[in-house]
Amino acid sequence: MGSGNPYRMLKRSVSNEISKALSGVCADSELLNRLEDMIEEPPKREFGDLSIHLAKLSKLCGTSLDDLVNLLTSSLEKLDLVEKVVVVGGYLNIFVDYAVFSAQVLTTITSYGDKYGVVDGHVRKRVVVEYVSANPVHPLHLGSGRNAVLGDFLYRLNKFVGNEVQRRYYVNDVGLQAAFLAYGYSKLGFPEIPPGMKPDHYLGLIYAATTTIIDILKLRRSLKEAEAAGDFSRANELRGEIDSLMGDLAKLAEVIPNEVNALSEKIAGEEDPELEVLRILRGYERGEPEYLFVRKVCSKVIEGIRETLEKMNVGIDVWDWESDLVWEGRVSEILEKASSSGYFRLHKGAPALFFDELLSTELRRRLRIPEALEVPPLILKRSDGTTLYTTRDIAYTLKKFEEFSADEVINVIAIEQTLSQAQLRLALYALGYEKEAENLIHYSYEMVNLPGASMSGRRGRYVTVDELLERLSEMVKNLMRERGSEVSDEQALKIARSAIKYMILSVSPSKTLTIDLRKILDLKQNSGPYIQYTYVRARSVLEKAESHQLNAIDYGKAGKEPVRTLILELSKFPEVVSEVAVSKQPEDLIAYANNLATIFNKFYETEPILREPDEGFRALKIAVTHGVSVVLRNFMEICGMDVLERI
RNA sequence: GGGCCCGUAGCUCAGCCAGGAUAGAGCGCCGGCCUCCUAAGCCGGAAGUCGGGGGUUCAAAUCCCCCCGGGCCCGCCA
């Protein structure tokens, strides 16, 4: 009955025994199913390995404390896995027999190897993860970086536990942003990307300059109106806003002076630049040949983004162009279906889906929409006939389900889109795609902040992932140089990107992430490099161990600290992985790995391994070291970190 | 105005959903440890009114209510 999960098996055999012992006396038969959850881990080692809160059990069971203690102690001590049972401070503390348990744990690790952590009997699912999907108008910034790391984690985690997973990137080239970029780029006469510059970086500047110039012109018009109307406080306010945008533009002009000048001139000479942008959008959405340059521009940006993702070791299986979706007629199909739906009505003259009649408590629960969340109607089209993002996303969602025969589609999208993602699920439901609506998961994450700086793609205020990688790689190299060793660019990059991933995954996605550039490359404890280093240490011991005579393992010594704690931690890995596979909370996995690494380092520092004179004990210590290397490697695989053999 | 998320040591964060044994890490700070398996390490120390106030309970960081602070959303943007 090797389930691949020794810790769970341990808890289960204890809870089964308790359940047997109580079956005659316990009033609540339901309780026996919940026993496994009632077994907890004591806060301190001297309290044993597992414990049960007696008062809670006594209350639920209706049995006196004394009876419980007598009944449980005698039956649990009969188990091979249990060494002794002690009652302290209202708790029944169970001490595990490590001679038996360690053999189970270590043989499981050896036989499962790079599959240790995968629990037997997992029902395989087909999962699509859509992530990154940054607009094709600027380079990936730190926010998209968080998205990429989380999405990559979800992909790897699903893959690891045995699911079929597909990774998709949705290229939003039919939106207003793309049209703004295409507009600015066309005004400049489609210049070549300057040599030595990544296309996404260059075009990101053009995009920011274009939108900023247009916004300034708009504000100036409002300013004139305000002045004419004698509204001085409004005029002052506008002047402030204009100044701020002029500041942003000046910064952009430091990098691309010629482009900024040319754009300012050309756009200022335009009657109504925004109308021009809409014209491009409309023409492109219709697929008119003279507007296909939009796709060309976006392709260049995507080229740069692709390069960045490669540097991050983040992969994408399918690149979906939103324009294809429209041109294939998938979006108009949805529009047709929507207009004949019972939920279709006009909202301020625009075609829309109304959800009021649909929003029962039951449906909110099924579609994971908060009880009090007000959901406004979903507007499907602009008055000029072009479609809106969420409308196109309905078609896209169905495509993702269809093409991969997916059981579940996960959208990794920032928390600010909670409402539109809820509208998306409701729209799917309203149009009869109930299963899809229920199995569409919005995996949301909070914003990324830089201390003392606000980021904005429209203004060109952002720190790019490329920049971050470069700076961290440089720091890694300097650090290595200080320690007297050179490191290759590739090795430095591997350490840098692993540090970023670890740092991002260690913070709960529901919390805003503050990135302090000086602190991110903390190579100390609780960091990516710390895990990589610990793994290298373990591997280094194992390599040298190969030359040693291999002896039979003496499991009898497994109860000695710190070996005992190490074995217990190793046993928990599959449990942690399966919990995280459900909760999708990377921080739990990170916390586990950091703890394991810390315990191993303590063991490594305080105990001789290869120099252990007792041969049987030495063999045990080597087996434990091997266990640590397996778990850390599997952990790094799930987190998308690079496994280094030498550092 | 309504809604969602967050508030735990100087800083960055676990713990809260399923309430219970002196509230945990890391960074930073103070003090130790390299003729010995990689010192990106280890050992020890100082540091917290768990945002505030009520309530439920034998027991609240954890559950309920109110308030305060921060972020986000409520667009014919995405």
XYZ file of C-alpha atoms (C1' of nucleotides) in Angstrom, chain A residues 42-44 51 53 91 93 172 348 373 379 382-383 389 392 417 480 483 508 510-512 519 523-525 530 533 536-537 540 544 602 604-605 607 610-611 646-647, chain B residues 2-8 10-16 18 20-22 25-28 36-43 58-59 71-78:
80
model
C 2.964 19.568 18.367
C 4.789 22.886 18.481
C 7.824 21.395 20.179
C -0.757 14.949 19.049
C -6.241 17.645 21.746
C -2.750 16.630 24.827
C 1.311 13.092 22.476
C -4.226 41.256 -27.332
C -27.346 53.197 -23.005
C -20.438 41.970 -5.604
C -21.313 45.737 -22.876
C -18.639 49.907 -29.068
C -21.054 52.104 -30.948
C -12.124 42.838 -24.657
C -13.638 38.556 -27.335
C -9.817 42.383 -13.340
C 31.293 35.494 -6.861
C 34.576 35.206 -3.111
C 1.010 35.074 -1.060
C -3.257 37.972 -2.538
C -0.766 40.428 -1.061
C 0.763 43.381 -2.803
C 17.154 43.433 -1.219
C 21.557 35.295 -0.996
C 21.014 34.451 2.605
C 18.438 32.208 4.126
C 19.989 29.338 -0.364
C 23.322 26.093 -2.359
C 24.741 21.558 -4.025
C 25.990 20.758 -0.522
C 28.614 17.181 -3.011
C 31.940 11.668 -2.397
C 22.013 22.333 10.760
C 25.317 19.161 7.897
C 27.098 21.571 10.230
C 26.957 15.971 12.334
C 30.936 10.633 5.588
C 33.141 10.683 8.655
C 27.901 23.222 -8.514
C 27.831 26.812 -7.328
C -20.955 50.495 -3.008
C -17.735 46.161 -3.424
C -13.092 43.202 -3.087
C -8.160 42.521 -0.925
C -4.553 43.694 2.805
C -2.990 45.524 8.065
C 1.307 40.260 12.842
C 12.626 48.492 12.428
C 11.862 45.941 7.191
C 9.751 41.662 4.072
C 6.480 37.875 5.266
C 4.173 32.723 7.595
C 0.224 31.402 11.008
C -6.361 33.049 10.259
C -11.386 23.806 9.809
C -6.603 25.513 21.969
C 0.461 23.740 24.587
C 5.318 30.160 25.923
C 10.752 32.734 9.878
C 14.192 35.703 7.078
C 16.583 40.516 6.529
C 18.732 44.186 9.561
C 37.563 19.167 9.026
C 31.845 16.602 3.746
C 31.137 23.987 -0.591
C 30.992 29.781 5.603
C 25.577 31.838 -0.222
C 26.564 28.105 6.062
C 26.036 27.211 11.543
C 25.382 28.647 17.003
C -13.578 27.284 29.401
C -10.023 29.265 25.397
C -4.331 49.221 -2.266
C -7.689 47.935 -6.175
C -12.476 47.823 -8.847
C -17.339 50.038 -10.040
C -15.092 52.506 -18.506
C -18.477 51.870 -25.348
C -9.805 50.541 -21.458
C -7.484 45.842 -20.800
